[in-house]
């Protein structure tokens, strides 16, 4: 069993780290308490005025 702890710069890196650990022979489970600095998993919404100004 692998336990990952710490902070990553981007949230999208968490599943990558988990997959890399699972790819190691003998690993049967991966548990994490990872934190992140920037949440890059959800789209950023532009301010409505920025959309209208561009049209």
PDB file of N, CA and C in Angstrom:
ATOM      1  N   UNK A   1       0.847  -1.170   0.000  1.00  0.00           N
ATOM      2  CA  UNK A   1       0.000   0.000   0.000  1.00  0.00           C
ATOM      3  C   UNK A   1       0.893   1.234   0.000  1.00  0.00           C
ATOM      4  N   UNK A   2       0.507   2.212  -0.825  1.00  0.00           N
ATOM      5  CA  UNK A   2       1.250   3.465  -0.924  1.00  0.00           C
ATOM      6  C   UNK A   2       0.407   4.584  -0.327  1.00  0.00           C
ATOM      7  N   UNK A   3       1.025   5.436   0.478  1.00  0.00           N
ATOM      8  CA  UNK A   3       0.371   6.616   1.022  1.00  0.00           C
ATOM      9  C   UNK A   3       1.115   7.847   0.526  1.00  0.00           C
ATOM     10  N   UNK A   4       0.389   8.737  -0.131  1.00  0.00           N
ATOM     11  CA  UNK A   4       0.966   9.983  -0.631  1.00  0.00           C
ATOM     12  C   UNK A   4       0.494  11.130   0.250  1.00  0.00           C
ATOM     13  N   UNK A   5       1.443  11.941   0.694  1.00  0.00           N
ATOM     14  CA  UNK A   5       1.131  13.105   1.522  1.00  0.00           C
ATOM     15  C   UNK A   5       1.905  14.287   0.977  1.00  0.00           C
ATOM     16  N   UNK A   6       1.361  15.475   1.162  1.00  0.00           N
ATOM     17  CA  UNK A   6       2.078  16.675   0.758  1.00  0.00           C
ATOM     18  C   UNK A   6       1.214  17.588  -0.079  1.00  0.00           C
ATOM     19  N   UNK A   7       1.880  18.488  -0.807  1.00  0.00           N
ATOM     20  CA  UNK A   7       1.195  19.494  -1.611  1.00  0.00           C
ATOM     21  C   UNK A   7       1.766  19.486  -3.019  1.00  0.00           C
ATOM     22  N   UNK A   8       0.870  19.504  -3.995  1.00  0.00           N
ATOM     23  CA  UNK A   8       1.259  19.600  -5.394  1.00  0.00           C
ATOM     24  C   UNK A   8       0.893  20.982  -5.919  1.00  0.00           C
ATOM     25  N   UNK A   9       1.592  21.439  -6.945  1.00  0.00           N
ATOM     26  CA  UNK A   9       1.287  22.781  -7.456  1.00  0.00           C
ATOM     27  C   UNK A   9      -0.084  22.876  -8.131  1.00  0.00           C
ATOM     28  N   UNK A  10      -0.552  21.758  -8.724  1.00  0.00           N
ATOM     29  CA  UNK A  10      -1.840  21.779  -9.421  1.00  0.00           C
ATOM     30  C   UNK A  10      -2.657  20.547  -9.058  1.00  0.00           C
ATOM     31  N   UNK A  11      -3.940  20.743  -8.888  1.00  0.00           N
ATOM     32  CA  UNK A  11      -4.842  19.652  -8.503  1.00  0.00           C
ATOM     33  C   UNK A  11      -4.873  18.546  -9.556  1.00  0.00           C
ATOM     34  N   UNK A  12      -4.729  18.895 -10.816  1.00  0.00           N
ATOM     35  CA  UNK A  12      -4.799  17.908 -11.893  1.00  0.00           C
ATOM     36  C   UNK A  12      -3.665  16.892 -11.840  1.00  0.00           C
ATOM     37  N   UNK A  13      -2.647  17.138 -11.049  1.00  0.00           N
ATOM     38  CA  UNK A  13      -1.527  16.203 -10.929  1.00  0.00           C
ATOM     39  C   UNK A  13      -1.823  15.032  -9.989  1.00  0.00           C
ATOM     40  N   UNK A  14      -2.846  15.145  -9.164  1.00  0.00           N
ATOM     41  CA  UNK A  14      -3.148  14.092  -8.189  1.00  0.00           C
ATOM     42  C   UNK A  14      -3.470  12.761  -8.866  1.00  0.00           C
ATOM     43  N   UNK A  15      -4.391  12.706  -9.838  1.00  0.00           N
ATOM     44  CA  UNK A  15      -4.659  11.414 -10.462  1.00  0.00           C
ATOM     45  C   UNK A  15      -3.451  10.847 -11.206  1.00  0.00           C
ATOM     46  N   UNK A  16      -2.599  11.704 -11.707  1.00  0.00           N
ATOM     47  CA  UNK A  16      -1.378  11.246 -12.388  1.00  0.00           C
ATOM     48  C   UNK A  16      -0.462  10.558 -11.385  1.00  0.00           C
ATOM     49  N   UNK A  17      -0.282  11.174 -10.232  1.00  0.00           N
ATOM     50  CA  UNK A  17       0.555  10.582  -9.189  1.00  0.00           C
ATOM     51  C   UNK A  17      -0.008   9.238  -8.738  1.00  0.00           C
ATOM     52  N   UNK A  18      -1.338   9.164  -8.595  1.00  0.00           N
ATOM     53  CA  UNK A  18      -1.964   7.899  -8.202  1.00  0.00           C
ATOM     54  C   UNK A  18      -1.731   6.815  -9.251  1.00  0.00           C
ATOM     55  N   UNK A  19      -1.910   7.151 -10.531  1.00  0.00           N
ATOM     56  CA  UNK A  19      -1.711   6.162 -11.601  1.00  0.00           C
ATOM     57  C   UNK A  19      -0.273   5.678 -11.657  1.00  0.00           C
ATOM     58  N   UNK A  20       0.673   6.578 -11.467  1.00  0.00           N
ATOM     59  CA  UNK A  20       2.083   6.185 -11.481  1.00  0.00           C
ATOM     60  C   UNK A  20       2.381   5.208 -10.343  1.00  0.00           C
ATOM     61  N   UNK A  21       1.810   5.454  -9.179  1.00  0.00           N
ATOM     62  CA  UNK A  21       2.021   4.547  -8.046  1.00  0.00           C
ATOM     63  C   UNK A  21       1.400   3.184  -8.305  1.00  0.00           C
ATOM     64  N   UNK A  22       0.200   3.158  -8.867  1.00  0.00           N
ATOM     65  CA  UNK A  22      -0.478   1.884  -9.145  1.00  0.00           C
ATOM     66  C   UNK A  22       0.263   1.060 -10.190  1.00  0.00           C
ATOM     67  N   UNK A  23       1.063   1.719 -11.019  1.00  0.00           N
ATOM     68  CA  UNK A  23       1.798   1.023 -12.076  1.00  0.00           C
ATOM     69  C   UNK A  23       3.019   0.265 -11.543  1.00  0.00           C
ATOM     70  N   UNK A  24       3.377   0.497 -10.296  1.00  0.00           N
ATOM     71  CA  UNK A  24       4.540  -0.178  -9.702  1.00  0.00           C
ATOM     72  C   UNK A  24       4.130  -1.580  -9.265  1.00  0.00           C
ATOM     73  N   UNK A  25       4.937  -2.568  -9.649  1.00  0.00           N
ATOM     74  CA  UNK A  25       4.666  -3.954  -9.259  1.00  0.00           C
ATOM     75  C   UNK A  25       4.561  -4.076  -7.739  1.00  0.00           C
ATOM     76  N   UNK A  26       3.542  -4.787  -7.296  1.00  0.00           N
ATOM     77  CA  UNK A  26       3.368  -5.030  -5.875  1.00  0.00           C
ATOM     78  C   UNK A  26       2.457  -4.040  -5.176  1.00  0.00           C
ATOM     79  N   UNK A  27       2.162  -2.912  -5.811  1.00  0.00           N
ATOM     80  CA  UNK A  27       1.277  -1.921  -5.192  1.00  0.00           C
ATOM     81  C   UNK A  27      -0.159  -2.410  -5.352  1.00  0.00           C
ATOM     82  N   UNK A  28      -0.853  -2.530  -4.223  1.00  0.00           N
ATOM     83  CA  UNK A  28      -2.231  -3.027  -4.249  1.00  0.00           C
ATOM     84  C   UNK A  28      -3.247  -1.922  -3.956  1.00  0.00           C
ATOM     85  N   UNK A  29      -2.779  -0.804  -3.377  1.00  0.00           N
ATOM     86  CA  UNK A  29      -3.690   0.299  -3.065  1.00  0.00           C
ATOM     87  C   UNK A  29      -2.892   1.591  -2.943  1.00  0.00           C
ATOM     88  N   UNK A  30      -3.559   2.685  -3.256  1.00  0.00           N
ATOM     89  CA  UNK A  30      -2.946   4.008  -3.113  1.00  0.00           C
ATOM     90  C   UNK A  30      -3.924   4.886  -2.337  1.00  0.00           C
ATOM     91  N   UNK A  31      -3.439   5.459  -1.265  1.00  0.00           N
ATOM     92  CA  UNK A  31      -4.225   6.382  -0.454  1.00  0.00           C
ATOM     93  C   UNK A  31      -3.479   7.707  -0.450  1.00  0.00           C
ATOM     94  N   UNK A  32      -4.215   8.804  -0.530  1.00  0.00           N
ATOM     95  CA  UNK A  32      -3.514  10.094  -0.484  1.00  0.00           C
ATOM     96  C   UNK A  32      -4.250  11.104   0.377  1.00  0.00           C
ATOM     97  N   UNK A  33      -3.478  11.986   0.932  1.00  0.00           N
ATOM     98  CA  UNK A  33      -3.992  13.173   1.622  1.00  0.00           C
ATOM     99  C   UNK A  33      -3.323  14.387   0.992  1.00  0.00           C
ATOM    100  N   UNK A  34      -3.189  14.327  -0.323  1.00  0.00           N
ATOM    101  CA  UNK A  34      -2.510  15.392  -1.045  1.00  0.00           C
ATOM    102  C   UNK A  34      -3.360  16.654  -1.090  1.00  0.00           C
ATOM    103  N   UNK A  35      -2.676  17.768  -1.008  1.00  0.00           N
ATOM    104  CA  UNK A  35      -3.291  19.081  -1.113  1.00  0.00           C
ATOM    105  C   UNK A  35      -2.736  19.720  -2.378  1.00  0.00           C
ATOM    106  N   UNK A  36      -3.296  20.825  -2.801  1.00  0.00           N
ATOM    107  CA  UNK A  36      -2.818  21.491  -4.011  1.00  0.00           C
ATOM    108  C   UNK A  36      -2.840  22.997  -3.809  1.00  0.00           C
ATOM    109  N   UNK A  37      -2.040  23.687  -4.622  1.00  0.00           N
ATOM    110  CA  UNK A  37      -1.969  25.139  -4.564  1.00  0.00           C
ATOM    111  C   UNK A  37      -3.001  25.767  -5.493  1.00  0.00           C
ATOM    112  N   UNK A  38      -3.107  25.264  -6.721  1.00  0.00           N
ATOM    113  CA  UNK A  38      -4.013  25.829  -7.714  1.00  0.00           C
ATOM    114  C   UNK A  38      -4.978  24.749  -8.196  1.00  0.00           C
ATOM    115  N   UNK A  39      -6.268  25.056  -8.183  1.00  0.00           N
ATOM    116  CA  UNK A  39      -7.264  24.118  -8.693  1.00  0.00           C
ATOM    117  C   UNK A  39      -7.458  24.405 -10.181  1.00  0.00           C
ATOM    118  N   UNK A  40      -6.820  23.596 -10.996  1.00  0.00           N
ATOM    119  CA  UNK A  40      -6.900  23.779 -12.444  1.00  0.00           C
ATOM    120  C   UNK A  40      -7.844  22.763 -13.079  1.00  0.00           C
ATOM    121  N   UNK A  41      -8.736  22.175 -12.279  1.00  0.00           N
ATOM    122  CA  UNK A  41      -9.629  21.141 -12.802  1.00  0.00           C
ATOM    123  C   UNK A  41     -10.975  21.677 -13.262  1.00  0.00           C
ATOM    124  N   UNK A  42     -11.339  22.874 -12.858  1.00  0.00           N
ATOM    125  CA  UNK A  42     -12.620  23.412 -13.312  1.00  0.00           C
ATOM    126  C   UNK A  42     -12.357  24.614 -14.221  1.00  0.00           C
ATOM    127  N   UNK A  43     -13.176  24.763 -15.252  1.00  0.00           N
ATOM    128  CA  UNK A  43     -12.951  25.866 -16.193  1.00  0.00           C
ATOM    129  C   UNK A  43     -13.155  27.214 -15.511  1.00  0.00           C
ATOM    130  N   UNK A  44     -12.319  28.132 -15.901  1.00  0.00           N
ATOM    131  CA  UNK A  44     -12.457  29.485 -15.361  1.00  0.00           C
ATOM    132  C   UNK A  44     -13.477  30.236 -16.204  1.00  0.00           C
ATOM    133  N   UNK A  45     -14.393  30.851 -15.523  1.00  0.00           N
ATOM    134  CA  UNK A  45     -15.421  31.611 -16.219  1.00  0.00           C
ATOM    135  C   UNK A  45     -14.962  33.055 -16.367  1.00  0.00           C
ATOM    136  N   UNK A  46     -15.106  33.573 -17.576  1.00  0.00           N
ATOM    137  CA  UNK A  46     -14.765  34.966 -17.793  1.00  0.00           C
ATOM    138  C   UNK A  46     -15.906  35.837 -17.290  1.00  0.00           C
ATOM    139  N   UNK A  47     -15.554  37.027 -16.937  1.00  0.00           N
ATOM    140  CA  UNK A  47     -16.548  37.993 -16.514  1.00  0.00           C
ATOM    141  C   UNK A  47     -17.453  38.288 -17.711  1.00  0.00           C
ATOM    142  N   UNK A  48     -18.776  38.379 -17.503  1.00  0.00           N
ATOM    143  CA  UNK A  48     -19.686  38.607 -18.631  1.00  0.00           C
ATOM    144  C   UNK A  48     -19.336  39.846 -19.455  1.00  0.00           C
ATOM    145  N   UNK A  49     -18.821  40.886 -18.839  1.00  0.00           N
ATOM    146  CA  UNK A  49     -18.458  42.099 -19.586  1.00  0.00           C
ATOM    147  C   UNK A  49     -17.332  41.820 -20.562  1.00  0.00           C
ATOM    148  N   UNK A  50     -16.410  40.933 -20.206  1.00  0.00           N
ATOM    149  CA  UNK A  50     -15.296  40.610 -21.105  1.00  0.00           C
ATOM    150  C   UNK A  50     -15.829  39.922 -22.352  1.00  0.00           C
ATOM    151  N   UNK A  51     -16.878  39.105 -22.209  1.00  0.00           N
ATOM    152  CA  UNK A  51     -17.475  38.419 -23.350  1.00  0.00           C
ATOM    153  C   UNK A  51     -18.145  39.425 -24.284  1.00  0.00           C
ATOM    154  N   UNK A  52     -18.914  40.347 -23.733  1.00  0.00           N
ATOM    155  CA  UNK A  52     -19.618  41.322 -24.554  1.00  0.00           C
ATOM    156  C   UNK A  52     -18.659  42.296 -25.222  1.00  0.00           C
ATOM    157  N   UNK A  53     -17.577  42.628 -24.581  1.00  0.00           N
ATOM    158  CA  UNK A  53     -16.618  43.560 -25.152  1.00  0.00           C
ATOM    159  C   UNK A  53     -15.924  42.934 -26.370  1.00  0.00           C
ATOM    160  N   UNK A  54     -15.778  41.615 -26.366  1.00  0.00           N
ATOM    161  CA  UNK A  54     -15.088  40.929 -27.462  1.00  0.00           C
ATOM    162  C   UNK A  54     -15.997  40.763 -28.679  1.00  0.00           C
ATOM    163  N   UNK A  55     -17.339  40.852 -28.498  1.00  0.00           N
ATOM    164  CA  UNK A  55     -18.223  40.623 -29.640  1.00  0.00           C
ATOM    165  C   UNK A  55     -18.459  41.862 -30.464  1.00  0.00           C
TER     166      UNK A  55
END
